Tab-separated table of N, CA and C in Angstrom:
chain	number	residue	atom	x	y	z
A	229	UNK	N	166.380	6.662	86.318
A	229	UNK	CA	165.412	5.273	85.943
A	229	UNK	C	164.341	6.076	84.663
A	230	UNK	N	163.869	7.483	85.387
A	230	UNK	CA	162.758	8.186	84.991
A	230	UNK	C	163.796	8.962	83.736
A	231	UNK	N	162.563	10.014	83.529
A	231	UNK	CA	162.893	11.551	82.417
A	231	UNK	C	164.368	12.125	82.701
A	232	UNK	N	164.825	13.068	81.858
A	232	UNK	CA	165.832	14.045	82.608
A	232	UNK	C	164.655	14.822	83.219
A	233	UNK	N	165.431	15.706	84.804
A	233	UNK	CA	164.656	16.787	85.580
A	233	UNK	C	165.291	17.264	85.435
A	234	UNK	N	164.601	18.968	84.637
A	234	UNK	CA	165.063	19.954	84.171
A	234	UNK	C	165.460	20.842	85.452
A	235	UNK	N	167.094	21.536	85.733
A	235	UNK	CA	167.431	22.206	86.842
A	235	UNK	C	166.238	22.910	86.546
A	236	UNK	N	166.141	24.314	88.212
A	236	UNK	CA	165.547	25.290	88.348
A	236	UNK	C	166.439	26.461	86.911
A	237	UNK	N	165.806	26.794	86.505
A	237	UNK	CA	165.893	27.824	85.713
A	237	UNK	C	166.801	29.710	86.131
A	238	UNK	N	167.707	29.821	86.065
A	238	UNK	CA	167.959	30.978	86.763
A	238	UNK	C	169.612	31.526	85.435
A	239	UNK	N	169.269	32.755	85.339
A	239	UNK	CA	169.691	33.550	84.037
A	239	UNK	C	171.448	32.808	84.185
A	240	UNK	N	171.615	32.603	82.876
A	240	UNK	CA	173.124	32.108	82.930
A	240	UNK	C	173.911	33.358	82.182
A	241	UNK	N	175.187	33.692	83.346
A	241	UNK	CA	175.973	34.978	82.999
A	241	UNK	C	177.297	34.710	82.758
A	242	UNK	N	177.234	34.940	81.111
A	242	UNK	CA	178.633	34.603	80.648
A	242	UNK	C	178.521	36.066	79.491
A	243	UNK	N	180.111	36.164	79.171
A	243	UNK	CA	180.741	37.070	78.157
A	243	UNK	C	180.950	36.130	76.786
A	244	UNK	N	180.617	34.915	76.589
A	244	UNK	CA	181.188	33.859	76.097
A	244	UNK	C	180.176	32.698	75.894
A	245	UNK	N	179.858	32.438	74.214
A	245	UNK	CA	178.889	30.864	74.433
A	245	UNK	C	179.637	30.598	73.053
A	246	UNK	N	179.784	29.529	72.934
A	246	UNK	CA	180.809	29.106	71.401
A	246	UNK	C	179.492	27.824	71.178
A	247	UNK	N	180.055	26.855	69.502
A	247	UNK	CA	178.776	25.769	69.895
A	247	UNK	C	180.164	25.246	68.814
A	248	UNK	N	179.377	23.597	69.215
A	248	UNK	CA	180.692	22.714	68.649
A	248	UNK	C	179.559	21.636	68.772
A	249	UNK	N	180.646	20.739	67.799
A	249	UNK	CA	179.763	18.990	67.761
A	249	UNK	C	179.803	18.406	66.080
A	250	UNK	N	179.300	17.565	65.736
A	250	UNK	CA	179.616	16.995	64.422
A	250	UNK	C	178.858	17.979	63.139
A	251	UNK	N	178.217	18.240	63.359
A	251	UNK	CA	177.213	20.119	62.568
A	251	UNK	C	178.088	20.885	62.920
A	252	UNK	N	179.035	21.049	63.129
A	252	UNK	CA	179.921	22.154	63.308
A	252	UNK	C	180.681	22.175	62.179
A	253	UNK	N	181.547	23.048	61.572
A	253	UNK	CA	183.092	22.926	61.073
A	253	UNK	C	184.242	22.586	62.152
A	254	UNK	N	184.348	22.478	62.988
A	254	UNK	CA	185.017	22.206	64.207
A	254	UNK	C	185.571	21.606	64.953
A	255	UNK	N	184.222	20.230	64.769
A	255	UNK	CA	183.674	19.206	65.310
A	255	UNK	C	183.649	19.574	66.513
A	256	UNK	N	184.296	18.111	67.574
A	256	UNK	CA	184.056	18.107	68.879
A	256	UNK	C	185.250	19.173	69.742
A	257	UNK	N	186.202	19.746	69.120
A	257	UNK	CA	187.376	20.420	69.275
A	257	UNK	C	186.620	21.704	70.030
A	258	UNK	N	186.463	21.578	71.359
A	258	UNK	CA	185.714	22.798	72.517
A	258	UNK	C	187.443	24.096	72.136
A	259	UNK	N	188.300	23.549	71.742
A	259	UNK	CA	189.711	24.485	72.466
A	259	UNK	C	189.274	25.504	70.620
A	260	UNK	N	188.513	24.854	69.933
A	260	UNK	CA	188.291	25.126	68.953
A	260	UNK	C	187.283	26.004	67.897
A	261	UNK	N	186.077	25.586	68.803
A	261	UNK	CA	184.402	26.462	68.647
A	261	UNK	C	184.412	27.474	68.407
A	262	UNK	N	183.655	27.787	67.683
A	262	UNK	CA	183.774	29.474	66.966
A	262	UNK	C	182.781	29.860	68.104
A	263	UNK	N	183.188	31.266	68.024
A	263	UNK	CA	182.072	31.824	69.249
A	263	UNK	C	180.516	32.575	68.312
A	264	UNK	N	179.689	32.411	69.350
A	264	UNK	CA	178.486	33.228	68.623
A	264	UNK	C	177.664	34.441	69.390
A	265	UNK	N	177.804	35.114	69.047
A	265	UNK	CA	177.983	36.449	68.039
A	265	UNK	C	176.927	37.000	70.010
A	266	UNK	N	177.659	37.917	70.984
A	266	UNK	CA	176.248	38.670	72.311
A	266	UNK	C	175.326	39.418	71.499
A	267	UNK	N	174.097	39.313	71.381
A	267	UNK	CA	173.271	40.698	70.923
A	267	UNK	C	172.868	41.173	72.330
A	268	UNK	N	172.772	41.137	73.604
A	268	UNK	CA	172.519	41.163	74.612
A	268	UNK	C	172.431	40.743	75.973
A	269	UNK	N	172.417	40.715	77.211
A	269	UNK	CA	172.543	40.572	78.114
A	269	UNK	C	172.808	39.149	77.791
A	270	UNK	N	171.411	38.781	77.797
A	270	UNK	CA	171.601	37.148	77.563
A	270	UNK	C	171.260	36.707	76.585
A	271	UNK	N	170.993	37.032	75.118
A	271	UNK	CA	170.893	36.841	74.214
A	271	UNK	C	171.970	36.864	72.606
A	272	UNK	N	172.433	34.959	72.622
A	272	UNK	CA	173.347	34.808	71.480
A	272	UNK	C	172.776	34.261	70.648
A	273	UNK	N	173.772	35.270	69.282
A	273	UNK	CA	172.675	34.774	68.060
A	273	UNK	C	174.028	34.035	67.312
A	274	UNK	N	173.916	32.843	66.366
A	274	UNK	CA	174.935	31.787	65.037
A	274	UNK	C	174.018	32.004	64.043
A	275	UNK	N	174.704	32.978	62.585
A	275	UNK	CA	173.916	32.542	62.122
A	275	UNK	C	175.545	31.567	61.499
A	276	UNK	N	174.812	30.403	60.321
A	276	UNK	CA	175.666	29.492	59.182
A	276	UNK	C	175.575	28.843	58.754
A	277	UNK	N	175.894	27.871	58.498
A	277	UNK	CA	176.087	25.865	57.925
A	277	UNK	C	175.890	25.375	59.262
A	278	UNK	N	175.490	24.611	59.102
A	278	UNK	CA	175.341	23.426	60.008
A	278	UNK	C	175.039	22.129	58.848
A	279	UNK	N	176.342	21.078	59.079
A	279	UNK	CA	175.991	19.809	59.089
A	279	UNK	C	175.463	19.034	59.452
A	280	UNK	N	174.615	18.237	58.622
A	280	UNK	CA	174.004	17.035	59.935
A	280	UNK	C	174.549	16.169	60.667
A	281	UNK	N	173.639	16.140	62.149
A	281	UNK	CA	174.620	15.855	62.607
A	281	UNK	C	174.745	16.377	64.206
A	282	UNK	N	175.006	16.040	65.304
A	282	UNK	CA	175.016	16.284	66.826
A	282	UNK	C	175.349	17.874	66.743
A	283	UNK	N	175.092	18.615	68.155
A	283	UNK	CA	176.170	20.072	68.275
A	283	UNK	C	175.413	19.906	69.514
A	284	UNK	N	176.302	21.160	70.565
A	284	UNK	CA	175.984	21.891	71.966
A	284	UNK	C	176.493	22.775	71.691
A	285	UNK	N	176.770	23.689	73.048
A	285	UNK	CA	177.263	24.800	73.597
A	285	UNK	C	177.744	24.436	74.461
A	286	UNK	N	178.499	25.636	74.224
A	286	UNK	CA	179.307	26.033	75.926
A	286	UNK	C	179.719	27.016	76.130
A	287	UNK	N	179.506	27.231	77.288
A	287	UNK	CA	180.322	29.256	77.975
A	287	UNK	C	181.610	29.089	77.938
A	288	UNK	N	182.173	27.904	77.593
A	288	UNK	CA	183.751	28.517	78.173
A	288	UNK	C	184.484	26.612	77.018
A	289	UNK	N	185.956	27.377	76.765
A	289	UNK	CA	186.287	26.464	75.770
A	289	UNK	C	187.130	25.720	76.397
A	290	UNK	N	186.127	24.982	77.302
A	290	UNK	CA	186.620	23.908	78.279
A	290	UNK	C	185.557	22.624	78.211
A	291	UNK	N	185.574	21.761	78.844
A	291	UNK	CA	184.627	20.873	79.034
A	291	UNK	C	183.873	20.610	80.575
A	292	UNK	N	182.628	21.283	80.280
A	292	UNK	CA	181.584	20.778	81.678
A	292	UNK	C	180.679	21.676	82.093
A	293	UNK	N	180.755	23.402	81.007
A	293	UNK	CA	179.843	24.031	80.752
A	293	UNK	C	179.188	24.130	79.223
A	294	UNK	N	178.309	22.896	79.558
A	294	UNK	CA	177.368	22.691	78.124
A	294	UNK	C	175.851	23.148	78.957
A	295	UNK	N	176.123	23.437	77.441
A	295	UNK	CA	173.952	23.936	77.114
A	295	UNK	C	173.773	22.818	75.672
A	296	UNK	N	172.136	21.864	76.666
A	296	UNK	CA	172.183	20.825	76.035
A	296	UNK	C	170.151	20.508	75.923
A	297	UNK	N	170.481	19.578	75.297
A	297	UNK	CA	169.088	19.985	74.672
A	297	UNK	C	168.163	18.586	76.240
A	298	UNK	N	167.003	19.379	76.436
A	298	UNK	CA	166.142	19.013	77.240
A	298	UNK	C	165.951	16.968	77.365
A	299	UNK	N	166.019	17.037	75.282
A	299	UNK	CA	165.981	15.359	75.505
A	299	UNK	C	167.086	15.163	74.706
A	300	UNK	N	167.455	13.872	74.299
A	300	UNK	CA	168.611	13.636	73.479
A	300	UNK	C	168.367	13.319	72.011
A	301	UNK	N	168.836	13.798	70.955
A	301	UNK	CA	168.847	14.387	69.836
A	301	UNK	C	167.076	15.034	69.605
A	302	UNK	N	167.388	15.903	70.509
A	302	UNK	CA	165.647	16.775	70.150
A	302	UNK	C	166.474	17.427	68.223
A	303	UNK	N	165.642	17.255	68.026
A	303	UNK	CA	165.847	17.995	66.148
A	303	UNK	C	165.699	19.556	65.421
A	304	UNK	N	166.957	19.151	64.540
A	304	UNK	CA	166.362	20.367	63.940
A	304	UNK	C	166.518	20.377	62.595
A	305	UNK	N	165.979	20.768	62.444
A	305	UNK	CA	165.626	21.081	60.477
A	305	UNK	C	164.854	21.865	60.000
A	306	UNK	N	164.474	22.013	58.686
A	306	UNK	CA	164.069	23.035	57.926
A	306	UNK	C	162.927	23.724	58.823
A	307	UNK	N	162.260	23.032	59.565
A	307	UNK	CA	160.999	23.010	60.293
A	307	UNK	C	161.334	24.464	61.715
A	308	UNK	N	162.192	24.190	61.716
A	308	UNK	CA	162.604	24.881	62.854
A	308	UNK	C	163.571	23.727	63.771
A	309	UNK	N	163.403	24.027	64.777
A	309	UNK	CA	163.393	22.974	66.486
A	309	UNK	C	162.046	22.563	66.762
A	310	UNK	N	163.010	20.690	67.553
A	310	UNK	CA	161.326	19.879	67.655
A	310	UNK	C	160.831	20.621	69.223
A	311	UNK	N	161.858	20.995	70.134
A	311	UNK	CA	161.919	21.505	71.614
A	311	UNK	C	162.826	22.597	71.619
A	312	UNK	N	162.477	23.782	72.329
A	312	UNK	CA	162.948	24.813	72.637
A	312	UNK	C	163.915	24.871	73.857
A	313	UNK	N	163.515	24.200	74.419
A	313	UNK	CA	163.823	24.332	76.218
A	313	UNK	C	165.569	23.561	76.044
A	314	UNK	N	166.410	24.457	77.125
A	314	UNK	CA	167.589	23.534	76.866
A	314	UNK	C	167.761	23.423	78.593
A	315	UNK	N	168.892	22.994	78.598
A	315	UNK	CA	169.840	22.376	80.146
A	315	UNK	C	171.154	23.280	79.897
A	316	UNK	N	171.741	23.261	81.193
A	316	UNK	CA	173.177	23.989	81.397
A	316	UNK	C	173.508	23.340	82.983
A	317	UNK	N	174.035	21.783	82.463
A	317	UNK	CA	174.354	20.891	83.084
A	317	UNK	C	175.872	20.191	81.924
A	318	UNK	N	176.823	19.706	82.674
A	318	UNK	CA	177.817	18.480	82.642
A	318	UNK	C	177.118	17.245	81.764
A	319	UNK	N	176.433	17.067	82.616
A	319	UNK	CA	175.600	15.123	82.299
A	319	UNK	C	173.734	15.572	82.382
A	320	UNK	N	173.299	14.756	81.693
A	320	UNK	CA	173.268	13.758	80.562
A	320	UNK	C	174.415	14.107	79.276
A	321	UNK	N	174.717	13.368	78.614
A	321	UNK	CA	175.813	13.355	77.606
A	321	UNK	C	175.136	13.665	76.648
A	322	UNK	N	173.819	14.374	76.129
A	322	UNK	CA	172.532	14.580	75.188
A	322	UNK	C	173.566	16.329	74.576
A	323	UNK	N	173.026	16.007	73.287
A	323	UNK	CA	172.942	17.228	72.163
A	323	UNK	C	172.071	17.137	71.113
A	324	UNK	N	171.494	18.386	70.528
A	324	UNK	CA	170.889	18.157	69.702
A	324	UNK	C	171.335	17.484	68.149
A	325	UNK	N	170.221	17.269	67.603
A	325	UNK	CA	170.617	17.164	66.260
A	325	UNK	C	170.223	17.235	64.804
A	326	UNK	N	170.863	18.073	64.075
A	326	UNK	CA	171.016	18.563	62.597
A	326	UNK	C	169.821	17.211	62.290
A	327	UNK	N	168.936	18.423	60.829
A	327	UNK	CA	168.348	16.300	60.482
A	327	UNK	C	168.332	17.197	58.870
A	328	UNK	N	168.756	17.775	58.694
A	328	UNK	CA	168.889	18.332	57.581
A	328	UNK	C	169.532	19.944	56.919
A	329	UNK	N	170.902	20.083	56.660
A	329	UNK	CA	172.534	20.731	56.462
A	329	UNK	C	171.894	21.850	55.886
A	330	UNK	N	172.320	22.938	56.593
A	330	UNK	CA	172.231	24.552	55.717
A	330	UNK	C	172.854	25.575	56.372
A	331	UNK	N	172.098	26.815	56.442
A	331	UNK	CA	172.032	27.306	56.634
A	331	UNK	C	170.854	28.232	57.954
A	332	UNK	N	171.446	27.851	59.281
A	332	UNK	CA	170.756	28.527	60.055
A	332	UNK	C	171.786	29.648	61.049
A	333	UNK	N	169.818	29.931	61.722
A	333	UNK	CA	170.023	31.574	62.787
A	333	UNK	C	169.916	30.814	63.968
A	334	UNK	N	170.606	30.453	64.466
A	334	UNK	CA	169.776	29.585	66.126
A	334	UNK	C	170.355	31.229	67.355
A	335	UNK	N	169.085	31.363	68.371
A	335	UNK	CA	169.363	32.116	68.753
A	335	UNK	C	168.966	31.599	70.631
A	336	UNK	N	170.493	31.948	71.201
A	336	UNK	CA	169.834	31.102	72.327
A	336	UNK	C	170.097	32.402	73.592
A	337	UNK	N	168.744	31.862	74.647
A	337	UNK	CA	168.115	33.048	75.112
A	337	UNK	C	168.941	32.058	76.392
A	338	UNK	N	169.925	33.225	77.412
A	338	UNK	CA	170.526	32.538	77.899
A	338	UNK	C	169.441	32.684	79.847
A	339	UNK	N	168.571	33.757	79.404
A	339	UNK	CA	167.879	33.731	80.998
A	339	UNK	C	166.598	33.278	80.974
A	340	UNK	N	166.266	32.503	79.801
A	340	UNK	CA	165.076	31.680	79.618
A	340	UNK	C	165.266	30.348	79.369
A	341	UNK	N	166.635	29.834	78.951
A	341	UNK	CA	166.815	29.126	79.029
A	341	UNK	C	166.301	28.176	77.500
A	342	UNK	N	166.085	28.707	76.123
A	342	UNK	CA	165.451	28.379	74.818
A	342	UNK	C	166.778	29.025	73.844
A	343	UNK	N	166.432	27.593	72.912
A	343	UNK	CA	166.803	28.143	71.741
A	343	UNK	C	165.916	28.185	70.383
A	344	UNK	N	166.247	28.623	69.760
A	344	UNK	CA	164.463	29.331	68.874
A	344	UNK	C	165.815	29.694	67.435
A	345	UNK	N	165.347	28.688	66.561
A	345	UNK	CA	165.970	28.180	65.411
A	345	UNK	C	165.488	28.650	63.961
A	346	UNK	N	166.195	28.704	63.288
A	346	UNK	CA	165.383	29.741	61.731
A	346	UNK	C	166.790	28.700	60.667
A	347	UNK	N	165.717	27.773	59.863
A	347	UNK	CA	166.327	27.565	58.637
A	347	UNK	C	165.811	28.484	57.638
A	348	UNK	N	167.567	28.568	56.747
A	348	UNK	CA	167.185	29.603	55.546
A	348	UNK	C	167.815	29.372	54.691
A	349	UNK	N	167.416	27.747	54.528
A	349	UNK	CA	168.053	27.223	53.041
A	349	UNK	C	169.244	26.237	53.031
A	350	UNK	N	169.315	25.760	51.594
A	350	UNK	CA	170.504	24.792	51.531
A	350	UNK	C	171.898	25.508	50.708
A	351	UNK	N	171.162	26.994	50.255
A	351	UNK	CA	172.074	27.730	49.692
A	351	UNK	C	172.823	26.693	48.304
A	352	UNK	N	172.060	25.934	47.874
A	352	UNK	CA	172.249	24.834	46.822
A	352	UNK	C	171.682	25.453	45.916
A	353	UNK	N	171.602	27.397	45.440
A	353	UNK	CA	170.584	27.685	44.165
A	353	UNK	C	171.614	27.882	43.415
A	354	UNK	N	173.107	28.330	43.782
A	354	UNK	CA	173.585	28.306	42.656
A	354	UNK	C	174.967	26.994	42.364
A	355	UNK	N	174.903	26.859	41.089
A	355	UNK	CA	175.885	25.899	41.088
A	355	UNK	C	177.237	26.252	41.887
A	356	UNK	N	177.285	24.471	42.423
A	356	UNK	CA	178.799	24.711	42.584
A	356	UNK	C	179.994	24.532	41.648
A	357	UNK	N	181.089	25.131	42.474
A	357	UNK	CA	182.206	25.291	41.579
A	357	UNK	C	182.848	23.603	41.317
A	358	UNK	N	183.063	23.581	40.073
A	358	UNK	CA	184.138	22.534	39.743
A	358	UNK	C	185.317	22.631	39.814
A	359	UNK	N	185.734	21.134	40.688
A	359	UNK	CA	187.617	22.130	40.587
A	359	UNK	C	188.342	21.792	39.623
A	360	UNK	N	187.471	20.878	38.626
A	360	UNK	CA	188.223	20.428	37.297
A	360	UNK	C	187.888	20.415	36.401
A	361	UNK	N	187.064	21.813	35.932
A	361	UNK	CA	187.010	22.626	34.871
A	361	UNK	C	188.141	24.126	34.876
A	362	UNK	N	188.448	24.229	33.635
A	362	UNK	CA	189.329	25.263	33.641
A	362	UNK	C	188.888	26.843	33.953
A	363	UNK	N	189.159	27.626	34.164
A	363	UNK	CA	188.172	28.838	34.927
A	363	UNK	C	188.998	29.531	32.951
A	364	UNK	N	187.532	30.074	32.675
A	364	UNK	CA	188.075	31.063	31.569
A	364	UNK	C	188.613	32.282	31.965
A	365	UNK	N	189.317	33.027	31.130
A	365	UNK	CA	189.706	34.541	31.506
A	365	UNK	C	190.851	34.704	30.521
A	366	UNK	N	190.555	35.859	30.557
A	366	UNK	CA	190.925	36.908	29.093
A	366	UNK	C	192.553	37.482	29.719
A	367	UNK	N	192.202	38.061	30.734
A	367	UNK	CA	193.456	38.582	31.377
A	367	UNK	C	193.182	37.828	32.864
A	368	UNK	N	194.689	37.839	33.506
A	368	UNK	CA	195.038	37.746	34.564
A	368	UNK	C	195.848	38.810	35.128
A	369	UNK	N	195.468	39.657	36.261
A	369	UNK	CA	196.536	40.608	36.801
A	369	UNK	C	197.068	40.386	38.099
A	370	UNK	N	198.474	40.521	39.222
A	370	UNK	CA	199.162	40.072	40.420
A	370	UNK	C	199.028	41.221	41.414
A	371	UNK	N	198.587	41.154	41.921
A	371	UNK	CA	199.119	42.522	42.871
A	371	UNK	C	199.036	41.856	44.740
A	372	UNK	N	199.561	42.156	45.527
A	372	UNK	CA	199.806	42.177	46.706
A	372	UNK	C	201.254	42.853	47.498
A	373	UNK	N	201.635	42.479	48.903
A	373	UNK	CA	202.451	42.597	49.432
A	373	UNK	C	204.009	42.652	48.311
A	374	UNK	N	203.940	41.518	47.539
A	374	UNK	CA	205.639	40.946	47.313
A	374	UNK	C	205.294	41.618	46.330
A	375	UNK	N	204.345	42.422	45.278
A	375	UNK	CA	204.167	43.007	43.855
A	375	UNK	C	205.461	44.391	43.923
A	376	UNK	N	205.574	45.227	43.096
A	376	UNK	CA	205.948	46.439	43.217
A	376	UNK	C	204.838	47.500	43.179
A	377	UNK	N	203.072	46.724	42.997
A	377	UNK	CA	202.386	48.192	43.159
A	377	UNK	C	201.650	47.811	44.489
A	378	UNK	N	201.617	46.928	45.542
A	378	UNK	CA	201.037	47.085	46.387
A	378	UNK	C	199.364	46.227	46.405
A	379	UNK	N	198.344	46.501	46.767
A	379	UNK	CA	197.136	46.465	46.772
A	379	UNK	C	196.384	46.780	46.120
A	380	UNK	N	197.195	47.913	45.478
A	380	UNK	CA	195.986	48.859	44.634
A	380	UNK	C	195.922	48.032	42.640
A	381	UNK	N	194.383	47.973	43.316
A	381	UNK	CA	193.807	47.085	41.584
A	381	UNK	C	194.007	47.854	40.932
A	382	UNK	N	194.033	48.656	40.865
A	382	UNK	CA	194.524	49.994	39.602
A	382	UNK	C	195.729	49.853	38.569
A	383	UNK	N	196.248	49.589	39.491
A	383	UNK	CA	197.826	49.055	38.832
A	383	UNK	C	198.691	47.791	39.108
A	384	UNK	N	197.475	47.456	39.250
A	384	UNK	CA	197.986	45.577	38.541
A	384	UNK	C	198.648	45.568	37.821
A	385	UNK	N	199.430	44.299	38.074
A	385	UNK	CA	200.528	43.916	36.850
A	385	UNK	C	200.184	42.890	36.387
A	386	UNK	N	199.357	43.108	34.713
A	386	UNK	CA	199.241	41.932	34.035
A	386	UNK	C	200.108	40.420	33.855
A	387	UNK	N	199.687	39.977	34.038
A	387	UNK	CA	200.541	38.052	34.240
A	387	UNK	C	200.412	37.758	32.256
A	388	UNK	N	201.222	37.694	31.641
A	388	UNK	CA	201.383	37.127	30.154
A	388	UNK	C	200.393	35.708	29.936
A	389	UNK	N	199.388	36.048	28.966
A	389	UNK	CA	198.995	34.618	28.363
A	389	UNK	C	199.967	33.968	27.460
A	390	UNK	N	200.286	32.968	27.738
A	390	UNK	CA	201.218	32.293	26.816
A	390	UNK	C	200.276	30.980	26.209
A	391	UNK	N	199.130	30.092	26.483
A	391	UNK	CA	197.771	29.534	26.087
A	391	UNK	C	197.045	29.651	26.522
A	392	UNK	N	195.536	29.176	26.184
A	392	UNK	CA	194.157	29.597	26.639
A	392	UNK	C	193.978	29.436	28.145
A	393	UNK	N	194.717	28.254	29.022
A	393	UNK	CA	194.720	28.311	30.380
A	393	UNK	C	195.652	28.867	31.341
A	394	UNK	N	197.254	28.976	30.395
A	394	UNK	CA	198.256	29.417	31.422
A	394	UNK	C	199.222	30.714	31.136
A	395	UNK	N	198.984	31.268	32.234
A	395	UNK	CA	199.282	32.416	31.918
A	395	UNK	C	200.869	32.709	33.382
A	396	UNK	N	201.405	32.997	32.742
A	396	UNK	CA	203.261	33.292	33.027
A	396	UNK	C	203.534	34.757	33.358
A	397	UNK	N	204.368	34.476	35.246
A	397	UNK	CA	204.329	36.170	35.109
A	397	UNK	C	205.954	36.162	35.638
A	398	UNK	N	206.905	36.786	34.919
A	398	UNK	CA	208.063	37.094	35.433
A	398	UNK	C	208.778	38.453	35.294
A	399	UNK	N	209.231	38.242	37.106
A	399	UNK	CA	209.268	39.830	37.417
A	399	UNK	C	210.115	40.149	39.405
A	400	UNK	N	210.117	40.592	39.384
A	400	UNK	CA	210.756	40.433	41.056
A	400	UNK	C	209.347	40.776	42.023
A	401	UNK	N	209.362	39.363	43.031
A	401	UNK	CA	208.819	40.266	44.000
A	401	UNK	C	209.618	40.246	45.458
A	402	UNK	N	208.674	40.911	46.189
A	402	UNK	CA	209.191	41.199	47.530
A	402	UNK	C	208.980	40.193	48.196
A	403	UNK	N	209.839	39.699	50.008
A	403	UNK	CA	209.327	38.882	50.093
A	403	UNK	C	208.116	39.355	51.264
């Protein structure tokens, strides 16, 4: 009926740490959760995009080994993190909440049970590609294992332009 009681802080010994949740690219699939880079005995770092939504970390690709905030929906956004403290528990079922989508640098300190957050922008300084706009090109070449030149860009085979946006290749392709 009261506040969550924070367990005693003992360093978490692990070689693996993963991130999952609606804020990540894999959603809640613990089996597909991306690994976070181990930088030191107790330091793990994640750099990448986070969507708006919830996330948590886990020391195994299975349920039950969760790193969670000490309060539900501790906010993470452009100004950093609301509360750096975390817990290593099965319950309660609580998560961090990303309030602004963008590129983040997360530093999990498993010795002191702290999460540091740096926001590095939303990456929208360059215009997003428009899939309905044709690609302007004067030349198109083909390379790869299936071609006779392999991956040598210097020997790439030109593809014949048959109209402004249409290029056609005729020739042998290997398996």
